[in-house]
Amino acid sequence: MTENATTLKKPSAAAATKGSTKSSSADPSSSNGNTKKSNNNNKNNKQNNNNKQRKSKPWSKRQISRQRKWNNRNKINKRNKNNNSNTNRPYTDLTTEELKLLTEYHLSQNIHPNGIISIGTMTSAQMHEFSRLISSWSKLTTTNNVNNINSHGILSPHRRQDKVLAAEMAEQCLRELIEEFTAGNANATKILTPDLYYLVIKAWIKVDRGYKDLNHATSLLDLMERMHDQSSSNSRSQNENDRHQQRFQSSSFKCYATVLDGWCKSRSMGAEVKAEEILSRMGKKKLLLGSSSCDVRHYNNVMNRIATSGKSNAGDEAERLLMELIAVYKLQQQQQQQQQQNDTDGGDTTATANTAMAVPSSSSSSSSLAPNRNSFNTVIKAYANAGGKNAATNAQRILSMMYNPSEKLGLTPDVMDATQIMPDKISYTSILMAWANDNNHRGGARGGRRRLHNNNGEGGGGYCDKDAGIKAEELLDRMMDMYESGKNREVKPDTVTYNAVLKVWGKCGHPNAGERSEALLNKMLQLYENGGDPNIIPDDVTFNSVIHNIANSNTVNSPERAMQLLERMEQYHESGLIESRPDIISYNSVLNAFAKSSACADGRESAQHAEEMLDNLERSYRSGVWNIRPDVYSYNIVISAWGNCGDANRAVALLDRMERMKGSGSNLKPDATTYNSVLHAWSQSSDRNAPVKALGLLEIMLRLHEGGDRSANPDVMSFSTVINAFSKSKFPRKARQTRDLLRRMKYLYEKGQRNMQPNVYVYAAVLNACAYTFGRSEEKEEALNIGIETYEELQSSPGIETNHVAYGSFIRVCRRLMTDDDSRMDDFITRAFRQCCSDGQLGEYVLRQLRAVPRLYVSLLQEYVIDDNEVSYEDLPSSWTCNVKDRKRRNFYK
C-alpha cells in the first residue's frame, strides 16, 4: 500500500479478471514478447481511461486500515525472521549458558596456576577469539522477542537480566583486550578497533535505554577516546600514524552516533541534556571523526528530544540549537567558498590546509548541515508542547523564518535553497497546537480552570485566546487555498489538521465553539463524500473532540446535541464510513454534557439522565451486548452532576456503589477526584449537617491515605471544599472549625505532603466563614479575631499573593463583625484598601464590599465618584486593577 492513500480505489472484478488473463497469456520467452507487452500496455491504458470516465467508489477507512494492518504484519514477520536468523553471529550453536562458560574459560587463560595474572602476552589468535566473543554477545541483545515486552513497552525482568549479562560479558572481553593494549602488546593495536567499542556500546544501549545503561555506554565512549589518544602518542612512523588515523575515522563515528541516538530515544529525565553534550562533543571532534562529523539529522534528533522533554523552556532551548545549526552551516559555507577562491587564485596553501582541518572540505559535508523543514518544524513543535505565555507568537515567528529565510536568517539563495524549508501541513498543524496551548490570555498554564474530566487527550490546564478558534479556521482555509492554487502542495489539510483546529475550539472558551466544531465535522464528511479522500475521514478523536466542545458550550440543548452526535457516530461506523466506533471517551463526553447542564434550573433532570445512561452502559457490558464498561471517570462525572444540583445523598450512593464493585475484581476504585466530587456535593447541599458529613468523609480520606491508599490522597481542593461547606452553613463556631482545618493543612504540608500547601482561596474561604458567623456577641468577637489573625497570616505567608477575593473577604469581615462605633473598622478597611490598590487587586468584588460602608467608600474614592455616589470601574487607575484575574472558580464568597 502506498503512502498516498488518496489514490486507492476499489478495483473492479472485470479489471482483475482481464489482468489475470493477460498475465497468463504472455510468454516472456517468445521472440515477439515486446510486441505483446506493448499491446497489453495499450489495453491497460484504454481500461484506465474507461475507469476514469465512470466514477469509482473510494475505499472506506476500514478497508484502508485492514490493508495497512496486513502490510504491517508482513513487515513485522519479515523483521522477526531476520532478527531470529543468527547466521552472522559466531557460536550460533551454543546456548547462552554454554557461551558464558566459553567466555569464562578464555578469560581465565591468562591466569597461571599460582594465581599470577600475565598481561601483555596474549597471542593474536587469542585476541581474535575475544573479538568473536564480543560479536556473539552483542548480537544476542538484538534478538528481541515480542513476548518478553509488556503493554508499556518495558522488557520483562528475565529478559533484561539476559541483556545485562550479554552486555557485561562483551565488556569484560573488551577490557581484556584494552589491558593487553595498555601493556604494550603489539597485536592489540590491530585487533582493538572502534568496531569492537561499537558492539559493546550497542549492547548496553539495547538493554533498556535507561539512564544507568546509557551512562555506561557514554563511559565506554570516553574510554575509546582515551585509548585513541594514547595510541596516537605512541612512537611510530608517520605512515603508521596516518593509517591508524584513517582506520579510526572510518569506524568511530558510528559509536558517537549510537550513543547520541540512545539518549535521544530515552525517556529518562535529563536525557536531552546528555544528548546535547554528546552533540557538542561530536562537533568538537571533527579532527577525530574526519568527514563523518555530525549533520542535520543529529541536530534534529536532539531538538526533538528537547521538544518532548516537558520543560517549560523547551521552545527556547530548541530554537537556540536551531540558531547554532544555522550559524555552523553558514560558517562552513563561507569557509568552503573561501577555500574554493584560494584554489582558483592559487592562494596560500597553508591557510587552505588550516581551513580544511577546521572544517571538512567536501561539499557533501557542508550540505549535510543545511537546516531542513524538519528542523524548523521541531522548534515549532517544542513551542507548542511547552505552551505557556507567548507560545503561539513564538511558533508563528519560526514559521515566518521558513517563508523568508533570506531576510530573517541571512540564508540567501547562494547559500541554501529556500524550498528545502518551505512549510508543510506539519508546520501548520504544530502552529494550531501552539494556539491551543497558548495561555497568555488566561493567567498561565497553572492558572486555568480545574477540570473534573480530562481523559479526552486535551492536555494542559490553560485556556487560549477567545478568538483563537476563528483564527485557526482561517488558517485552515488558507492552507486549502494554497494547496488548490498550487502555491504550496505540501499543506493539504488532513484529519490531524482538522483535529488540531477542533482542539483550539475546545480550549478557547468561545460561546459558539460547539456549533462551529459540529460545522467543521460536517464539512469533513462532505469533503470525503464528494472527493473520496481517505486522509480527511473523521476518526474517533474528531468525534470525541466535537462532543467534548458541545458539552463545554453549556447551552440548554448541549446534552441532546451531544447524544445525537454519539448516535451519528454509531451509524457511520455500522455503515462502514468510519472505522472508529464510540469508546468510553465518547460516552464520558456525553455524560459530561449532562453534568454541566445539571447546574441549570432543571439540574436534577439532567443528573437523572446521566445516571440512567451510566446504568445502561453497565447493564450492556454485563450482558455482553456492548464491550464498553464505565470507568472511574464515568462515575466521577455523574457524581459531579448530582453535586451540581445539591443532591449529596445520590452522590454518596454512587460512591458506595463503586466501593462495592471494587471488591468484585473491577478497576472501579474511587480516587481523589471521586471523593472531592462527593465533598463538593455536600458543600452544595441544603442539609444542615452537611459540613459534619463532609468533614467525616475528609477523615476517611486521611485514614485511607495513612493506610497506604495513594489514590485517596486528599489535597488542597479537599480541605478548601470542606471549609467552604462550613462557611456556607449556620454551624456554630464555624470560624474556629475552619481555622483548625487551615492549621491542619499547614501541619501536613510541613510534614512533607507538598499537595497540602494552602493557597489564597483557602484563606479567603476561612475569612468568608468568619464574615458569616451568627450567634452571640462572644462568638462574633471570636470570629473577628480569627479573621484578623488569618488575614495577617496571609499577608506574611511567603509565596502566596493576596488577591481581590481575599481583600474583599477581609473587608466583609470588618464591616459585618465590627460596630459603627468601633474605631478599628476605619483603620483596618483603609489599610486593606490601600494595600489592595498597591497590589493592583482592586476588583469589582472589593468595590462591592466597600460600597456597603458609604462614608469610607466616598472618602477613599472621592476623586472618582460620579453621580449617585457611584464609581466607574473603567475610570480607576490601571495600576489599581492591573493584577485582577477573574477566574471562574467555585464561589467561595457570597
PDB file of N, CA, C and O in Angstrom, residues 473-512:
ATOM      1  N   GLU A 473      -9.537  28.424  12.135  1.00  0.00           N
ATOM      2  CA  GLU A 473     -10.305  28.093  10.931  1.00  0.00           C
ATOM      3  C   GLU A 473      -9.836  28.920   9.743  1.00  0.00           C
ATOM      4  O   GLU A 473      -9.805  28.435   8.606  1.00  0.00           O
ATOM      5  N   GLU A 474      -9.491  30.173   9.963  1.00  0.00           N
ATOM      6  CA  GLU A 474      -8.960  30.995   8.874  1.00  0.00           C
ATOM      7  C   GLU A 474      -7.655  30.417   8.353  1.00  0.00           C
ATOM      8  O   GLU A 474      -7.408  30.404   7.134  1.00  0.00           O
ATOM      9  N   LEU A 475      -6.820  29.945   9.256  1.00  0.00           N
ATOM     10  CA  LEU A 475      -5.567  29.325   8.828  1.00  0.00           C
ATOM     11  C   LEU A 475      -5.844  28.041   8.057  1.00  0.00           C
ATOM     12  O   LEU A 475      -5.163  27.732   7.066  1.00  0.00           O
ATOM     13  N   LEU A 476      -6.837  27.277   8.483  1.00  0.00           N
ATOM     14  CA  LEU A 476      -7.214  26.059   7.771  1.00  0.00           C
ATOM     15  C   LEU A 476      -7.676  26.377   6.349  1.00  0.00           C
ATOM     16  O   LEU A 476      -7.276  25.689   5.385  1.00  0.00           O
ATOM     17  N   ASP A 477      -8.482  27.404   6.200  1.00  0.00           N
ATOM     18  CA  ASP A 477      -8.929  27.810   4.858  1.00  0.00           C
ATOM     19  C   ASP A 477      -7.753  28.292   4.013  1.00  0.00           C
ATOM     20  O   ASP A 477      -7.698  28.026   2.795  1.00  0.00           O
ATOM     21  N   ARG A 478      -6.812  28.981   4.640  1.00  0.00           N
ATOM     22  CA  ARG A 478      -5.640  29.459   3.901  1.00  0.00           C
ATOM     23  C   ARG A 478      -4.775  28.288   3.429  1.00  0.00           C
ATOM     24  O   ARG A 478      -4.225  28.334   2.315  1.00  0.00           O
ATOM     25  N   MET A 479      -4.682  27.261   4.236  1.00  0.00           N
ATOM     26  CA  MET A 479      -3.946  26.067   3.813  1.00  0.00           C
ATOM     27  C   MET A 479      -4.593  25.426   2.593  1.00  0.00           C
ATOM     28  O   MET A 479      -3.900  25.036   1.638  1.00  0.00           O
ATOM     29  N   MET A 480      -5.913  25.319   2.616  1.00  0.00           N
ATOM     30  CA  MET A 480      -6.607  24.723   1.475  1.00  0.00           C
ATOM     31  C   MET A 480      -6.451  25.576   0.231  1.00  0.00           C
ATOM     32  O   MET A 480      -6.283  25.045  -0.885  1.00  0.00           O
ATOM     33  N   ASP A 481      -6.499  26.893   0.370  1.00  0.00           N
ATOM     34  CA  ASP A 481      -6.321  27.779  -0.785  1.00  0.00           C
ATOM     35  C   ASP A 481      -4.921  27.638  -1.379  1.00  0.00           C
ATOM     36  O   ASP A 481      -4.764  27.605  -2.611  1.00  0.00           O
ATOM     37  N   MET A 482      -3.906  27.565  -0.531  1.00  0.00           N
ATOM     38  CA  MET A 482      -2.540  27.405  -1.032  1.00  0.00           C
ATOM     39  C   MET A 482      -2.378  26.077  -1.756  1.00  0.00           C
ATOM     40  O   MET A 482      -1.673  25.994  -2.772  1.00  0.00           O
ATOM     41  N   TYR A 483      -3.034  25.042  -1.256  1.00  0.00           N
ATOM     42  CA  TYR A 483      -2.930  23.737  -1.916  1.00  0.00           C
ATOM     43  C   TYR A 483      -3.654  23.735  -3.260  1.00  0.00           C
ATOM     44  O   TYR A 483      -3.109  23.277  -4.267  1.00  0.00           O
ATOM     45  N   GLU A 484      -4.872  24.256  -3.291  1.00  0.00           N
ATOM     46  CA  GLU A 484      -5.656  24.232  -4.526  1.00  0.00           C
ATOM     47  C   GLU A 484      -5.078  25.150  -5.592  1.00  0.00           C
ATOM     48  O   GLU A 484      -5.169  24.861  -6.789  1.00  0.00           O
ATOM     49  N   SER A 485      -4.471  26.258  -5.169  1.00  0.00           N
ATOM     50  CA  SER A 485      -3.883  27.180  -6.143  1.00  0.00           C
ATOM     51  C   SER A 485      -2.516  26.729  -6.625  1.00  0.00           C
ATOM     52  O   SER A 485      -1.987  27.300  -7.586  1.00  0.00           O
ATOM     53  N   GLY A 486      -1.927  25.738  -5.994  1.00  0.00           N
ATOM     54  CA  GLY A 486      -0.621  25.242  -6.391  1.00  0.00           C
ATOM     55  C   GLY A 486       0.540  25.989  -5.800  1.00  0.00           C
ATOM     56  O   GLY A 486       1.701  25.694  -6.127  1.00  0.00           O
ATOM     57  N   LYS A 487       0.283  26.955  -4.919  1.00  0.00           N
ATOM     58  CA  LYS A 487       1.379  27.704  -4.307  1.00  0.00           C
ATOM     59  C   LYS A 487       2.215  26.830  -3.387  1.00  0.00           C
ATOM     60  O   LYS A 487       3.422  27.011  -3.283  1.00  0.00           O
ATOM     61  N   ASN A 488       1.567  25.921  -2.712  1.00  0.00           N
ATOM     62  CA  ASN A 488       2.281  25.015  -1.799  1.00  0.00           C
ATOM     63  C   ASN A 488       1.486  23.718  -1.734  1.00  0.00           C
ATOM     64  O   ASN A 488       0.455  23.636  -1.076  1.00  0.00           O
ATOM     65  N   ARG A 489       1.972  22.692  -2.421  1.00  0.00           N
ATOM     66  CA  ARG A 489       1.261  21.413  -2.479  1.00  0.00           C
ATOM     67  C   ARG A 489       1.515  20.551  -1.243  1.00  0.00           C
ATOM     68  O   ARG A 489       0.975  19.461  -1.139  1.00  0.00           O
ATOM     69  N   GLU A 490       2.324  21.058  -0.308  1.00  0.00           N
ATOM     70  CA  GLU A 490       2.654  20.287   0.884  1.00  0.00           C
ATOM     71  C   GLU A 490       1.752  20.602   2.071  1.00  0.00           C
ATOM     72  O   GLU A 490       1.970  20.069   3.149  1.00  0.00           O
ATOM     73  N   VAL A 491       0.779  21.493   1.888  1.00  0.00           N
ATOM     74  CA  VAL A 491      -0.005  21.955   3.028  1.00  0.00           C
ATOM     75  C   VAL A 491      -1.457  21.488   2.953  1.00  0.00           C
ATOM     76  O   VAL A 491      -2.331  22.090   3.574  1.00  0.00           O
ATOM     77  N   LYS A 492      -1.718  20.423   2.233  1.00  0.00           N
ATOM     78  CA  LYS A 492      -3.092  19.940   2.151  1.00  0.00           C
ATOM     79  C   LYS A 492      -3.545  19.436   3.518  1.00  0.00           C
ATOM     80  O   LYS A 492      -2.931  18.539   4.088  1.00  0.00           O
ATOM     81  N   PRO A 493      -4.625  20.000   4.082  1.00  0.00           N
ATOM     82  CA  PRO A 493      -5.061  19.566   5.422  1.00  0.00           C
ATOM     83  C   PRO A 493      -5.521  18.120   5.410  1.00  0.00           C
ATOM     84  O   PRO A 493      -6.071  17.622   4.420  1.00  0.00           O
ATOM     85  N   ASP A 494      -5.300  17.428   6.514  1.00  0.00           N
ATOM     86  CA  ASP A 494      -5.777  16.068   6.692  1.00  0.00           C
ATOM     87  C   ASP A 494      -6.548  15.983   8.004  1.00  0.00           C
ATOM     88  O   ASP A 494      -6.863  16.992   8.633  1.00  0.00           O
ATOM     89  N   THR A 495      -6.842  14.766   8.418  1.00  0.00           N
ATOM     90  CA  THR A 495      -7.627  14.574   9.640  1.00  0.00           C
ATOM     91  C   THR A 495      -6.926  15.156  10.853  1.00  0.00           C
ATOM     92  O   THR A 495      -7.564  15.748  11.732  1.00  0.00           O
ATOM     93  N   VAL A 496      -5.609  15.006  10.920  1.00  0.00           N
ATOM     94  CA  VAL A 496      -4.857  15.531  12.059  1.00  0.00           C
ATOM     95  C   VAL A 496      -4.971  17.051  12.117  1.00  0.00           C
ATOM     96  O   VAL A 496      -5.101  17.642  13.202  1.00  0.00           O
ATOM     97  N   THR A 497      -4.941  17.688  10.961  1.00  0.00           N
ATOM     98  CA  THR A 497      -5.067  19.152  10.921  1.00  0.00           C
ATOM     99  C   THR A 497      -6.435  19.598  11.429  1.00  0.00           C
ATOM    100  O   THR A 497      -6.547  20.526  12.242  1.00  0.00           O
ATOM    101  N   TYR A 498      -7.472  18.946  10.960  1.00  0.00           N
ATOM    102  CA  TYR A 498      -8.818  19.292  11.425  1.00  0.00           C
ATOM    103  C   TYR A 498      -8.967  19.034  12.925  1.00  0.00           C
ATOM    104  O   TYR A 498      -9.618  19.817  13.635  1.00  0.00           O
ATOM    105  N   ASN A 499      -8.382  17.954  13.408  1.00  0.00           N
ATOM    106  CA  ASN A 499      -8.453  17.671  14.844  1.00  0.00           C
ATOM    107  C   ASN A 499      -7.747  18.753  15.657  1.00  0.00           C
ATOM    108  O   ASN A 499      -8.177  19.082  16.770  1.00  0.00           O
ATOM    109  N   ALA A 500      -6.660  19.300  15.110  1.00  0.00           N
ATOM    110  CA  ALA A 500      -5.959  20.378  15.808  1.00  0.00           C
ATOM    111  C   ALA A 500      -6.841  21.626  15.895  1.00  0.00           C
ATOM    112  O   ALA A 500      -6.865  22.316  16.927  1.00  0.00           O
ATOM    113  N   VAL A 501      -7.577  21.922  14.817  1.00  0.00           N
ATOM    114  CA  VAL A 501      -8.493  23.074  14.852  1.00  0.00           C
ATOM    115  C   VAL A 501      -9.591  22.835  15.883  1.00  0.00           C
ATOM    116  O   VAL A 501      -9.974  23.749  16.637  1.00  0.00           O
ATOM    117  N   LEU A 502     -10.094  21.609  15.950  1.00  0.00           N
ATOM    118  CA  LEU A 502     -11.124  21.280  16.944  1.00  0.00           C
ATOM    119  C   LEU A 502     -10.590  21.430  18.364  1.00  0.00           C
ATOM    120  O   LEU A 502     -11.317  21.858  19.271  1.00  0.00           O
ATOM    121  N   LYS A 503      -9.328  21.111  18.555  1.00  0.00           N
ATOM    122  CA  LYS A 503      -8.739  21.277  19.880  1.00  0.00           C
ATOM    123  C   LYS A 503      -8.652  22.755  20.255  1.00  0.00           C
ATOM    124  O   LYS A 503      -8.894  23.128  21.418  1.00  0.00           O
ATOM    125  N   VAL A 504      -8.320  23.594  19.279  1.00  0.00           N
ATOM    126  CA  VAL A 504      -8.280  25.038  19.548  1.00  0.00           C
ATOM    127  C   VAL A 504      -9.671  25.533  19.935  1.00  0.00           C
ATOM    128  O   VAL A 504      -9.819  26.303  20.892  1.00  0.00           O
ATOM    129  N   TRP A 505     -10.689  25.079  19.218  1.00  0.00           N
ATOM    130  CA  TRP A 505     -12.054  25.475  19.563  1.00  0.00           C
ATOM    131  C   TRP A 505     -12.407  25.021  20.980  1.00  0.00           C
ATOM    132  O   TRP A 505     -13.093  25.738  21.715  1.00  0.00           O
ATOM    133  N   GLY A 506     -11.951  23.850  21.360  1.00  0.00           N
ATOM    134  CA  GLY A 506     -12.276  23.336  22.681  1.00  0.00           C
ATOM    135  C   GLY A 506     -11.603  24.084  23.813  1.00  0.00           C
ATOM    136  O   GLY A 506     -12.088  24.059  24.947  1.00  0.00           O
ATOM    137  N   LYS A 507     -10.503  24.756  23.536  1.00  0.00           N
ATOM    138  CA  LYS A 507      -9.757  25.413  24.606  1.00  0.00           C
ATOM    139  C   LYS A 507      -9.869  26.935  24.583  1.00  0.00           C
ATOM    140  O   LYS A 507      -9.338  27.594  25.471  1.00  0.00           O
ATOM    141  N   CYS A 508     -10.550  27.491  23.582  1.00  0.00           N
ATOM    142  CA  CYS A 508     -10.611  28.951  23.502  1.00  0.00           C
ATOM    143  C   CYS A 508     -11.747  29.537  24.326  1.00  0.00           C
ATOM    144  O   CYS A 508     -11.764  30.741  24.599  1.00  0.00           O
ATOM    145  N   GLY A 509     -12.729  28.713  24.723  1.00  0.00           N
ATOM    146  CA  GLY A 509     -13.818  29.210  25.544  1.00  0.00           C
ATOM    147  C   GLY A 509     -14.817  30.073  24.800  1.00  0.00           C
ATOM    148  O   GLY A 509     -15.562  30.839  25.413  1.00  0.00           O
ATOM    149  N   HIS A 510     -14.860  29.971  23.483  1.00  0.00           N
ATOM    150  CA  HIS A 510     -15.808  30.761  22.686  1.00  0.00           C
ATOM    151  C   HIS A 510     -17.227  30.242  22.916  1.00  0.00           C
ATOM    152  O   HIS A 510     -17.440  29.017  22.990  1.00  0.00           O
ATOM    153  N   PRO A 511     -18.223  31.125  23.013  1.00  0.00           N
ATOM    154  CA  PRO A 511     -19.585  30.644  23.279  1.00  0.00           C
ATOM    155  C   PRO A 511     -20.160  29.779  22.167  1.00  0.00           C
ATOM    156  O   PRO A 511     -21.038  28.954  22.410  1.00  0.00           O
ATOM    157  N   ASN A 512     -19.673  29.951  20.941  1.00  0.00           N
ATOM    158  CA  ASN A 512     -20.167  29.167  19.811  1.00  0.00           C
ATOM    159  C   ASN A 512     -19.204  28.047  19.415  1.00  0.00           C
ATOM    160  O   ASN A 512     -19.256  27.567  18.280  1.00  0.00           O
TER     161      ASN A 512
END
